Amino acid sequence: MITLKNGNADLPLMLTDYHLQIQKNGGKDDPNSAIGTGPYKLESFEPGIRITFSKNEDDWNEDRGFVDSVEVLVINDNTARIASLSSGKVHFINTLSPKTMSLLSRAPNVETLSTKGKGFYSFLMHGDTAPFDNNDLRMALKLAIDREAMLKTILGGYGTLGNDYPVNDAYALAPTDIPQRAYDPEEAAHYFKKSGHEGPILLRTSDAAFTGAVDASVLFQANAKEAGIDIKLQREPSDGYWSNIWNKKPFCASYWGGRATQDIRYTTTQLSTSTWNDTRFKDPAFDKMLLEARAETDKDKRRALYHQMAMMVRDDSGLILPVFNNYLNARSVKLKGWIDDVGNDLSNGQIASRAWLVS
Amino acid sequence: MTDTQPTPSIPVSAPPPGPVAVWRTRFPMASRIAERIVLGIGLLFASSILIFAGIEMLPGDFATTYLGQAATPQAIANLRAEFGLDRPIVARYFDWLFNILHGDFGHSWASGQSVSGQIADRLGNSMLLAGAAAVIAVPLAVGLGLIAVLYRDRLVDRLINLVSLAAVSLPEFFVAYLLIMVFVVQHPVAAFPATVYDSMSLWQKLQTIILPVATLVLVVLAHMMRMTRAAIINVMASAYMETAELKGISALRAIVKHAAPNALAPIINVVALNLAYLIVGVVVVEVVFVYPGMGQYMVDAVTVRDLPVVQGCGLIFSAIYILLNMVADILSILVNPRLRHPR
């Protein structure tokens, strides 16, 4: 029995979060026993090397867990991962780089998989810090980024365009009819002039933010130059980027993974009181709407609220969101049962439960 | 009253030689070896301080790196307290040193496993890889060096030089990728990934590591081969080698019996350096071949600021370097005829 302080229409969805597990006696006996409700049993765990599982013969669900054993290998090197797959030593590999996708798709016996996800690449401005406390300047920068070029060059086309709000149609009740913001150097120059700001703008970046973040920042810099905006880049060390730069410095490159619902997404990063409000977006009207939408059970009313909230974030906040990235994986043609899941990567983490092998 | 002016009333005679000096003249070789050992231990302590201080100076700490984007101030404070990071650095250093002298490297912060146990496994793997590579590379390098001297400036010498220089000029990861392309992707004959597990027999392990061993042999061969060649040619220029030649013995015999023993010291040094490299410096090869050795263990730990692991690995690495250099020094003393037969 769960008792909530405020209404939450998403509770069933929230309970699907992968951090939550069902264990014997509520996990009170031994939370680290690795005994849950899955189709496989843990055999061995060697951190940084491999994890092995064997089939759980007593699984309650007959519709999953089709192989006798599962082995997860740690292969950090991109080329080694590809060589392992194309030589048939492994059946599935993840985190491919966009550059290698098209090359690998030519290999026989291998299929590349590009799955739409909820994660996004972004540039964050602190709305409470000069010069980013001026919405004309924020708008100028949002218009001064070439999203199409970013999708094509940084992601190799494996992604979708972003519209400066942190939600795409992989979320339930996502707004659908918001006009796509496009690269417009003239409008950007107009807003930049209106903001009255002069001199360069410092953008901090590092490949720790997301793969290709430094290249993306250089591209942004070149785009903005067309609009007469001078962006100065500062490369930061990857070490400690998330503790020293992100959520600390007023303008930096960043990444967010997906969340189960729009409510969790906005509560994490757009609610005024959130610790991780990394654009310092503070709008009491937005906060009120967020709580209202959370308890609303009428789908149409909820959809309308989320539409309004997306518009507020898109037009007023410090979030520049050029692209959502796809998850890039590859399988051997022997591995069947892959499902493009809208949840997280690796078929929402269920690949071992869903896959089977043909000889 | 203080004695400000030394006023010796007795004329100073030469002081009698101290016990150390006596020992030194009587056993020149033993004293030199003892000196090296004491120096090695001192160096090890100095490097333990450097390792500890160096890691302290890295930006970012384990708590913030481990919690990543999800770090709250309270969570960071809790984690720091749990691992004793809030205590002064000097106290932590001496605790660490005390435990290590008792064979306890602590527990990994990231995985919770015993660092000593992990290092034992990984070091064993590294030793296996380095040992297999050395067993092939050292005799091959010295042999090729001798052959190169024997046929100096002729086709064989040029060929050996060219091939070994080409091999050392290619970056190790490139050699590795070439081997993978040919022997794994195009003609699947070799094992890949070259990951070894505890459950494997020695024979299975050796079969698995063929490709990384081949890569390492190609990488270290040229250095040792060229040093052997240069050292022997250097000795060949001396007068006694001319005598040997005039005596009428064969070129091979002259090189093996008379030149090589005097050229051993520099060869031993370069072999020791390469052995140290094979054990601690092959992280790139380990990553490419997915080999669970010390290098990858340490690099993985550095990225998450897993201090006990980084410090433990760092200390083991410096111990190996110091040990191998010490052994090389001692061996060069032992093979030096002038020290072996003191006058």
XYZ file of C-alpha atoms in Angstrom:
702
model
C 0.000 0.000 0.000
C 1.421 3.381 -1.058
C 0.006 6.616 0.368
C 0.898 9.836 -1.450
C 0.877 13.390 -0.130
C -0.271 14.803 -3.461
C -2.079 13.183 -6.361
C 0.124 11.500 -8.966
C -1.484 10.073 -12.079
C 1.887 8.588 -13.173
C 2.404 6.319 -10.170
C 2.108 3.051 -12.149
C 4.675 4.340 -14.661
C 7.015 5.516 -11.913
C 6.986 2.033 -10.398
C 8.539 0.700 -13.620
C 11.744 2.627 -12.866
C 14.658 0.212 -13.207
C 16.141 1.291 -9.869
C 13.201 -0.308 -8.077
C 13.374 -4.067 -7.523
C 11.152 -6.684 -5.981
C 13.066 -8.895 -3.546
C 12.302 -11.580 -1.039
C 11.036 -10.096 2.249
C 11.300 -6.616 0.717
C 15.083 -6.954 0.372
C 15.428 -6.612 4.137
C 17.368 -9.892 4.468
C 20.132 -9.096 1.995
C 19.624 -6.280 -0.518
C 22.887 -7.237 -2.287
C 21.973 -10.882 -2.817
C 21.199 -10.135 -6.497
C 18.090 -12.291 -6.180
C 15.106 -10.582 -7.739
C 12.409 -11.647 -10.169
C 14.325 -12.013 -13.434
C 14.774 -14.849 -15.948
C 18.479 -15.381 -15.173
C 20.574 -16.125 -12.105
C 23.872 -14.400 -11.408
C 26.783 -16.828 -11.806
C 29.865 -14.614 -11.470
C 30.702 -10.933 -11.293
C 34.207 -9.662 -12.095
C 34.028 -5.839 -12.121
C 35.579 -4.353 -15.240
C 35.858 -7.788 -16.912
C 32.593 -9.697 -17.190
C 29.323 -10.821 -15.628
C 27.856 -14.263 -16.312
C 24.299 -15.481 -15.830
C 22.570 -18.836 -16.207
C 18.915 -19.474 -16.957
C 16.548 -19.356 -14.010
C 14.567 -22.584 -14.493
C 11.940 -21.487 -11.971
C 11.129 -18.169 -13.667
C 7.489 -17.190 -13.207
C 7.209 -15.884 -16.790
C 7.552 -18.335 -19.698
C 7.606 -15.603 -22.328
C 11.164 -14.473 -21.750
C 14.670 -15.695 -21.025
C 15.158 -17.941 -24.067
C 18.893 -18.669 -23.835
C 20.768 -20.989 -21.477
C 23.363 -18.456 -20.366
C 24.238 -14.815 -20.792
C 27.706 -13.286 -20.695
C 28.257 -9.516 -20.495
C 31.812 -8.548 -21.480
C 33.451 -5.166 -20.865
C 35.116 -4.110 -24.131
C 35.970 -0.430 -23.837
C 37.690 -0.068 -27.202
C 35.298 0.753 -30.046
C 37.340 -1.111 -32.656
C 37.712 -4.173 -30.439
C 33.938 -4.240 -29.918
C 33.326 -4.132 -33.653
C 35.972 -6.796 -34.333
C 34.380 -9.045 -31.699
C 30.982 -8.721 -33.351
C 32.058 -9.047 -36.957
C 34.204 -12.094 -36.189
C 31.208 -13.707 -34.452
C 32.773 -13.866 -30.960
C 29.880 -11.853 -29.488
C 26.261 -11.502 -30.603
C 25.533 -7.921 -29.645
C 27.478 -4.706 -29.005
C 26.385 -1.288 -27.749
C 27.485 2.396 -27.834
C 28.645 2.524 -31.413
C 29.994 5.831 -32.672
C 27.922 7.459 -35.452
C 30.998 7.435 -37.701
C 31.271 3.640 -37.644
C 27.541 2.922 -38.117
C 27.498 3.142 -41.904
C 30.804 1.277 -42.238
C 29.634 -1.541 -39.993
C 26.284 -1.847 -41.771
C 28.200 -3.032 -44.845
C 29.634 -6.024 -42.970
C 27.918 -9.350 -43.662
C 26.138 -11.162 -40.803
C 25.746 -7.915 -38.850
C 22.816 -5.512 -38.537
C 23.174 -2.019 -37.078
C 20.339 -0.775 -34.867
C 19.404 2.874 -34.415
C 16.712 3.353 -31.758
C 14.960 6.605 -30.940
C 15.574 7.675 -27.353
C 14.706 10.335 -24.806
C 18.255 11.514 -24.111
C 19.413 14.856 -25.498
C 22.494 17.008 -26.151
C 22.175 20.538 -24.836
C 23.764 23.869 -23.987
C 22.658 25.307 -20.660
C 22.379 29.000 -19.750
C 21.726 30.085 -16.164
C 18.662 32.325 -16.388
C 19.613 34.156 -13.175
C 23.186 35.078 -14.165
C 24.272 37.986 -16.421
C 24.247 38.133 -19.393
C 21.879 35.150 -19.583
C 19.266 36.823 -17.340
C 18.130 38.658 -20.482
C 15.586 36.655 -22.502
C 16.466 38.476 -25.737
C 20.015 37.205 -25.434
C 18.782 33.686 -24.649
C 16.493 33.808 -27.685
C 19.344 35.116 -29.865
C 21.495 32.119 -28.922
C 18.616 29.658 -29.474
C 18.144 31.027 -32.985
C 21.890 31.077 -33.660
C 22.386 27.297 -33.591
C 22.063 25.197 -36.759
C 20.178 22.128 -35.486
C 20.076 20.424 -38.896
C 23.858 20.711 -39.255
C 24.363 19.423 -35.719
C 22.153 16.394 -36.359
C 23.996 15.679 -39.593
C 27.603 16.194 -38.467
C 27.683 15.375 -34.755
C 25.141 12.533 -34.794
C 25.675 11.384 -38.385
C 21.896 11.716 -38.807
C 21.206 9.208 -35.990
C 18.857 11.358 -33.942
C 16.001 13.851 -34.124
C 15.782 17.633 -33.963
C 15.246 19.290 -30.604
C 12.964 22.216 -29.989
C 14.377 23.672 -26.731
C 12.053 21.737 -24.408
C 13.326 18.480 -22.859
C 10.568 16.176 -24.127
C 10.049 14.364 -27.434
C 7.346 12.062 -28.729
C 8.906 9.065 -26.963
C 7.115 10.432 -23.865
C 3.416 9.796 -23.270
C 1.188 12.842 -23.850
C 4.015 14.771 -25.506
C 2.970 17.960 -27.340
C 2.891 17.411 -31.095
C 2.038 20.714 -32.770
C 4.769 23.047 -31.505
C 6.534 24.729 -34.469
C 10.133 23.587 -34.974
C 12.644 26.313 -34.144
C 15.114 26.757 -37.002
C 18.497 28.370 -37.566
C 17.899 32.048 -38.405
C 21.021 34.239 -38.221
C 19.083 37.404 -39.087
C 16.491 36.972 -36.332
C 19.293 35.986 -33.971
C 21.200 39.163 -34.833
C 18.008 41.165 -34.265
C 17.483 39.696 -30.779
C 21.173 40.000 -29.954
C 21.091 43.718 -30.795
C 17.884 44.130 -28.772
C 19.518 42.530 -25.730
C 22.114 45.291 -25.694
C 24.889 42.803 -24.887
C 28.363 43.478 -26.225
C 31.527 41.424 -26.297
C 32.181 37.693 -26.369
C 30.121 35.037 -24.576
C 32.027 32.279 -22.786
C 30.878 28.684 -23.437
C 32.491 25.879 -21.438
C 32.686 22.492 -23.097
C 34.216 19.037 -22.790
C 33.687 15.642 -24.360
C 32.579 14.514 -20.911
C 29.304 16.355 -21.584
C 28.401 14.130 -24.542
C 30.246 12.365 -27.365
C 31.363 15.068 -29.788
C 30.513 17.966 -27.456
C 33.675 19.868 -28.346
C 32.942 19.552 -32.073
C 29.333 20.576 -31.457
C 30.512 23.663 -29.563
C 32.846 24.650 -32.400
C 29.928 24.268 -34.817
C 27.722 26.412 -32.555
C 30.482 29.031 -32.462
C 30.643 29.132 -36.282
C 26.817 29.293 -36.573
C 26.610 32.162 -34.087
C 29.327 34.092 -35.890
C 26.978 34.353 -38.884
C 24.606 36.253 -36.606
C 27.382 38.508 -35.340
C 27.521 36.757 -31.960
C 31.014 36.062 -30.661
C 31.131 32.803 -28.677
C 34.403 32.112 -26.903
C 35.077 28.413 -26.209
C 36.807 27.110 -23.138
C 37.716 23.414 -23.047
C 37.353 21.969 -19.584
C 38.947 18.742 -18.303
C 36.699 15.683 -18.491
C 37.638 14.856 -14.913
C 35.214 16.504 -12.575
C 33.155 18.081 -15.376
C 29.890 17.087 -13.685
C 30.994 18.420 -10.323
C 32.898 21.566 -11.311
C 31.260 22.859 -14.500
C 27.755 21.459 -14.963
C 25.159 23.149 -12.767
C 27.894 25.544 -11.545
C 29.039 27.636 -14.510
C 26.507 29.882 -16.324
C 26.946 28.508 -19.873
C 28.098 24.972 -20.655
C 27.487 21.860 -22.769
C 25.471 19.106 -21.114
C 23.540 15.857 -21.490
C 20.469 14.303 -19.941
C 19.226 10.739 -20.235
C 15.536 9.962 -20.499
C 13.043 9.774 -17.642
C 9.917 7.635 -17.448
C 7.435 10.509 -17.618
C 7.218 14.196 -18.541
C 6.433 14.884 -14.894
C 9.735 13.402 -13.681
C 11.623 15.155 -16.484
C 10.301 18.628 -15.623
C 10.399 18.044 -11.862
C 14.097 17.170 -12.070
C 15.292 20.107 -14.141
C 12.629 22.827 -14.483
C 10.940 23.030 -11.068
C 12.169 26.212 -9.279
C 13.127 24.364 -6.115
C 14.986 21.477 -7.796
C 18.695 21.092 -6.924
C 19.360 20.120 -10.537
C 17.500 23.052 -12.081
C 20.530 23.472 -14.319
C 19.117 26.430 -16.273
C 17.914 28.243 -13.115
C 14.440 28.414 -14.656
C 12.227 29.863 -11.954
C 8.583 30.491 -12.821
C 5.856 30.103 -10.141
C 3.196 29.713 -12.834
C 5.169 26.791 -14.313
C 5.597 25.145 -10.890
C 1.853 25.387 -10.282
C 1.054 23.869 -13.650
C 3.508 21.022 -13.046
C 1.733 20.010 -9.807
C -1.651 20.424 -11.455
C -0.684 18.191 -14.381
C 0.742 15.576 -12.002
C -2.639 15.027 -10.309
C -4.770 15.456 -13.430
C -6.328 12.215 -14.645
C -8.137 13.647 -17.661
C -5.749 12.923 -20.542
C -6.817 15.831 -22.739
C -6.496 18.382 -19.948
C -3.121 16.906 -19.052
C -1.911 17.052 -22.616
C -2.981 20.713 -22.821
C -1.064 21.537 -19.623
C 2.091 19.808 -20.872
C 1.755 21.714 -24.150
C 1.668 25.033 -22.302
C 4.613 24.030 -20.107
C 6.693 23.007 -23.105
C 6.008 26.410 -24.699
C 7.123 28.213 -21.510
C 10.382 26.260 -21.350
C 10.970 26.609 -25.101
C 10.510 30.388 -25.178
C 11.686 31.554 -21.746
C 14.191 29.132 -20.225
C 17.947 28.866 -20.656
C 17.799 25.465 -22.317
C 19.239 25.200 -25.834
C 18.353 21.710 -27.029
C 19.461 21.124 -30.617
C 19.178 17.313 -30.861
C 17.897 14.140 -29.245
C 20.373 11.304 -29.854
C 19.438 7.785 -30.910
C 20.817 4.686 -29.184
C 23.287 2.995 -31.543
C 23.796 -0.766 -31.245
C 24.567 -3.669 -33.553
C 23.575 -7.330 -33.507
C 24.718 -10.489 -35.204
C 22.042 -11.763 -37.619
C 21.946 -14.873 -35.422
C 20.458 -12.870 -32.567
C 16.695 -12.491 -32.873
C 14.047 -10.853 -30.720
C 15.388 -7.292 -30.640
C 12.662 -4.700 -29.966
C 13.113 -0.962 -30.531
C 11.961 0.136 -27.068
C 11.060 3.794 -26.373
C 12.465 3.405 -22.874
C 16.170 3.271 -22.177
C 19.016 1.814 -24.245
C 19.443 -1.948 -24.862
C 15.730 -2.478 -25.513
C 15.046 -0.748 -22.194
C 17.609 -3.029 -20.537
C 15.539 -6.111 -21.449
C 17.691 -7.417 -24.300
C 18.800 -10.589 -22.506
C 15.190 -11.382 -21.570
C 13.884 -10.807 -25.086
C 16.620 -12.229 -27.336
C 17.174 -15.726 -28.660
C 19.722 -17.254 -31.034
C 19.337 -19.116 -34.320
C 22.067 -21.371 -35.601
C 80.369 28.201 28.740
C 80.422 26.974 25.193
C 83.343 25.654 23.323
C 83.516 27.991 20.356
C 87.133 27.421 19.374
C 88.237 23.890 18.782
C 91.685 23.812 20.237
C 93.103 20.347 19.893
C 96.073 19.884 22.114
C 97.059 16.619 20.496
C 98.224 16.748 16.881
C 95.673 15.223 14.540
C 96.664 12.037 12.872
C 94.731 10.361 10.052
C 91.642 8.762 11.585
C 91.557 4.977 11.454
C 89.288 3.701 8.686
C 85.701 3.119 9.899
C 84.101 -0.330 9.758
C 82.046 0.597 6.669
C 85.091 1.712 4.737
C 86.938 -1.462 5.660
C 84.023 -3.586 4.525
C 83.839 -1.574 1.336
C 87.446 -2.222 0.362
C 87.347 -5.849 1.334
C 84.045 -6.766 -0.406
C 83.626 -4.229 -3.209
C 80.971 -6.215 -4.987
C 78.842 -7.116 -1.949
C 78.932 -3.532 -0.708
C 77.865 -2.173 -4.058
C 74.963 -4.627 -4.171
C 73.931 -3.737 -0.611
C 74.052 -0.076 -1.592
C 71.684 -0.697 -4.508
C 69.238 -2.579 -2.295
C 69.156 0.160 0.341
C 68.733 2.770 -2.374
C 65.875 0.780 -3.913
C 63.999 0.609 -0.614
C 64.504 4.350 -0.067
C 63.227 5.058 -3.573
C 60.152 2.932 -2.953
C 59.271 4.983 0.136
C 59.844 8.231 -1.744
C 57.605 7.083 -4.572
C 54.881 6.057 -2.119
C 54.819 9.667 -0.890
C 54.751 10.971 -4.475
C 51.905 8.623 -5.429
C 49.838 9.578 -2.415
C 50.418 13.314 -2.860
C 49.922 13.175 -6.626
C 46.536 11.514 -6.298
C 45.519 14.069 -3.656
C 46.240 16.815 -6.168
C 43.974 15.442 -8.913
C 40.936 17.614 -9.569
C 37.618 16.173 -8.426
C 37.328 13.451 -5.813
C 35.750 10.028 -5.628
C 32.563 11.189 -3.936
C 31.658 13.736 -6.611
C 32.814 11.552 -9.507
C 31.025 8.472 -8.202
C 27.737 10.293 -7.675
C 28.188 12.128 -11.002
C 25.372 14.332 -12.183
C 23.296 12.983 -9.296
C 25.443 14.346 -6.437
C 23.731 16.261 -3.644
C 25.857 18.015 -0.999
C 24.561 15.670 1.711
C 25.304 12.534 -0.335
C 28.846 13.799 -1.009
C 29.412 14.536 2.679
C 28.123 11.078 3.666
C 30.358 9.312 1.182
C 33.405 11.351 2.177
C 32.817 10.517 5.830
C 32.306 6.828 5.015
C 35.707 6.630 3.308
C 37.466 8.859 5.827
C 38.215 11.511 3.223
C 37.491 14.215 5.777
C 40.580 13.248 7.825
C 43.936 15.043 7.411
C 46.177 13.826 4.602
C 49.196 12.939 6.790
C 47.122 10.675 9.022
C 45.639 8.962 5.984
C 49.084 8.445 4.447
C 50.500 6.714 7.511
C 47.384 4.540 7.917
C 47.713 3.502 4.297
C 51.444 2.763 4.604
C 50.938 0.802 7.827
C 48.253 -1.360 6.224
C 50.297 -1.982 3.088
C 53.292 -3.119 5.133
C 50.867 -5.703 6.539
C 49.811 -6.734 3.047
C 46.448 -4.974 3.092
C 45.777 -2.559 0.232
C 42.259 -1.838 1.490
C 38.993 -2.240 -0.385
C 37.992 -0.745 -3.693
C 35.546 2.097 -3.176
C 33.813 1.416 -6.454
C 33.257 -2.352 -6.226
C 33.872 -3.038 -2.544
C 36.266 -5.878 -3.384
C 39.634 -6.422 -1.738
C 42.338 -4.541 -3.646
C 45.014 -7.049 -2.597
C 43.027 -9.922 -4.094
C 42.298 -8.009 -7.287
C 45.921 -6.944 -7.670
C 47.054 -10.529 -7.153
C 44.776 -11.670 -10.005
C 45.614 -8.822 -12.335
C 49.333 -8.884 -11.594
C 49.323 -12.607 -12.330
C 47.690 -11.885 -15.689
C 50.168 -9.098 -16.461
C 53.089 -11.356 -15.507
C 51.761 -14.096 -17.773
C 51.477 -11.730 -20.734
C 54.847 -10.082 -20.060
C 56.511 -13.428 -19.384
C 55.230 -15.000 -22.591
C 56.285 -11.947 -24.595
C 59.714 -11.802 -22.911
C 60.428 -15.508 -23.392
C 60.023 -14.962 -27.124
C 61.317 -11.422 -27.498
C 64.521 -11.470 -25.414
C 66.290 -14.466 -27.026
C 65.010 -13.376 -30.419
C 66.307 -9.825 -29.973
C 69.705 -10.884 -28.644
C 70.019 -13.579 -31.313
C 69.097 -11.204 -34.108
C 71.508 -8.641 -32.659
C 74.343 -11.179 -32.772
C 73.469 -12.177 -36.328
C 73.340 -8.518 -37.340
C 76.860 -7.993 -35.975
C 78.101 -11.147 -37.657
C 76.874 -9.926 -41.037
C 77.503 -6.269 -40.344
C 76.590 -3.914 -43.203
C 75.588 -6.807 -45.379
C 72.114 -7.690 -46.655
C 71.080 -9.726 -43.578
C 72.019 -6.899 -41.198
C 70.156 -4.320 -43.287
C 67.082 -6.552 -43.506
C 66.970 -7.165 -39.746
C 67.354 -3.460 -39.091
C 64.703 -2.463 -41.594
C 62.072 -4.914 -40.403
C 62.596 -4.249 -36.694
C 62.631 -0.469 -37.210
C 59.408 -0.691 -39.202
C 57.805 -2.738 -36.421
C 58.819 -0.263 -33.711
C 57.722 2.716 -35.807
C 54.118 1.547 -35.961
C 52.145 2.558 -32.874
C 51.291 -0.489 -30.753
C 47.517 -0.081 -31.183
C 47.988 -0.053 -34.958
C 50.026 -3.256 -34.889
C 47.258 -4.702 -32.721
C 44.507 -3.646 -35.135
C 46.440 -5.059 -38.099
C 46.831 -8.413 -36.347
C 43.125 -8.413 -35.429
C 42.131 -7.571 -38.991
C 44.202 -10.365 -40.501
C 43.928 -13.126 -37.882
C 40.466 -12.487 -36.440
C 38.272 -10.838 -39.052
C 39.702 -12.032 -42.384
C 41.105 -15.444 -41.363
C 39.530 -16.330 -38.040
C 42.348 -18.434 -36.579
C 43.321 -16.603 -33.371
C 41.318 -16.153 -30.172
C 39.650 -12.787 -29.605
C 38.939 -11.036 -27.246
C 42.056 -12.244 -25.452
C 40.355 -12.183 -22.058
C 41.662 -14.825 -19.638
C 39.675 -16.117 -16.674
C 40.640 -17.936 -13.507
C 38.779 -21.008 -14.684
C 41.113 -21.499 -17.680
C 44.090 -23.848 -17.660
C 47.539 -22.431 -18.385
C 47.504 -23.968 -21.856
C 44.123 -22.389 -22.647
C 45.393 -19.043 -21.377
C 48.483 -19.240 -23.580
C 46.343 -20.027 -26.615
C 44.101 -17.075 -25.839
C 46.914 -14.528 -25.561
C 48.690 -15.286 -28.840
C 47.751 -11.985 -30.500
C 48.684 -9.610 -27.658
C 51.952 -11.505 -27.191
C 52.719 -11.163 -30.901
C 51.974 -7.431 -30.723
C 54.241 -6.923 -27.719
C 57.090 -8.926 -29.268
C 56.957 -6.725 -32.359
C 56.910 -3.579 -30.238
C 59.876 -4.367 -27.933
C 62.039 -6.351 -30.341
C 63.769 -3.500 -32.164
C 64.918 -1.623 -29.070
C 66.681 -4.624 -27.522
C 68.020 -5.878 -30.850
C 69.612 -2.547 -31.752
C 71.092 -2.151 -28.280
C 72.658 -5.615 -28.498
C 74.087 -4.804 -31.914
C 75.456 -1.404 -30.851
C 76.982 -2.690 -27.604
C 78.779 -5.580 -29.296
C 80.032 -3.424 -32.161
C 81.382 -1.019 -29.565
C 83.383 -3.808 -27.905
C 84.492 -5.158 -31.271
C 86.458 -1.960 -31.831
C 88.761 -2.624 -28.867
C 92.301 -3.933 -29.215
C 91.757 -7.340 -27.583
C 89.148 -8.215 -30.183
C 91.755 -7.566 -32.853
C 94.011 -10.012 -31.021
C 91.226 -12.579 -31.003
C 90.806 -12.106 -34.718
C 94.573 -12.409 -35.322
C 94.562 -15.548 -33.210
C 92.475 -16.990 -36.031
C 89.293 -17.972 -34.224
C 86.022 -17.785 -36.105
C 83.967 -14.583 -36.105
C 81.010 -16.198 -34.342
C 83.247 -17.631 -31.607
C 84.961 -14.286 -31.156
C 81.662 -12.512 -30.721
C 80.037 -15.058 -28.411
C 83.113 -15.853 -26.270
C 84.965 -12.558 -26.155
C 82.779 -9.618 -27.209
C 79.381 -10.521 -25.765
C 80.446 -10.904 -22.084
C 81.841 -7.375 -22.075
C 78.762 -5.994 -23.820
C 76.358 -7.597 -21.321
C 75.863 -4.622 -18.978
C 74.083 -2.305 -21.434
C 72.099 -5.227 -22.859
C 70.911 -6.251 -19.383
C 69.823 -2.668 -18.742
C 67.765 -2.380 -21.882
C 66.215 -5.817 -21.329
C 65.215 -4.797 -17.778
C 63.641 -1.585 -19.029
C 61.664 -3.477 -21.644
C 60.539 -6.069 -19.106
C 59.268 -3.286 -16.857
C 57.447 -1.804 -19.838
C 55.915 -5.185 -20.638
C 54.487 -5.499 -17.137
C 53.303 -1.980 -16.387
C 53.207 -0.032 -19.638
C 51.005 -2.047 -21.948
C 47.622 -0.547 -21.112
C 46.887 0.215 -24.778
C 47.444 -3.393 -25.786
C 45.364 -4.540 -22.801
C 42.475 -2.287 -23.830
C 42.535 -3.310 -27.489
C 42.682 -7.022 -26.690
C 40.357 -6.747 -23.671
C 43.029 -8.293 -21.464
C 42.395 -7.981 -17.704
C 45.864 -6.817 -16.668
C 47.197 -4.242 -14.218
C 47.224 -1.349 -16.689
C 43.531 -1.516 -17.469
C 42.723 -2.027 -13.786
C 44.525 1.174 -12.899
C 43.092 3.240 -15.770
C 39.556 2.103 -14.926
C 40.189 3.111 -11.325
C 41.626 6.526 -12.253
C 38.522 7.437 -14.247
C 36.323 6.912 -11.193
C 38.876 8.177 -8.650
C 38.946 4.807 -6.876
C 41.821 5.876 -4.639
C 42.789 2.607 -2.907
C 43.091 0.890 -6.287
C 45.024 3.722 -7.957
C 47.422 3.971 -5.012
C 47.878 0.213 -4.792
C 48.563 -0.092 -8.533
C 50.874 2.924 -8.477
C 52.921 1.420 -5.670
C 53.132 -1.988 -7.342
C 54.216 -0.336 -10.607
C 56.988 1.634 -8.958
C 58.059 -1.449 -6.992
C 58.352 -3.413 -10.257
C 60.333 -0.644 -11.943
C 62.649 -0.248 -8.969
C 63.080 -4.004 -8.559
C 63.865 -4.620 -12.219
C 66.300 -1.713 -12.394
C 67.944 -2.896 -9.182
C 68.317 -6.413 -10.568
C 69.758 -4.951 -13.773
C 72.242 -2.865 -11.770
C 73.273 -5.838 -9.661
C 73.642 -8.074 -12.704
C 75.811 -5.477 -14.464
C 77.997 -5.346 -11.355
C 78.227 -9.132 -11.313
C 79.156 -9.404 -14.988
C 81.743 -6.626 -14.777
C 85.100 -8.432 -14.754
C 86.841 -5.477 -13.114
C 84.519 -5.750 -10.108
C 84.468 -9.518 -10.133
C 88.225 -9.707 -9.706
C 89.194 -6.812 -7.407
C 92.891 -6.101 -7.104
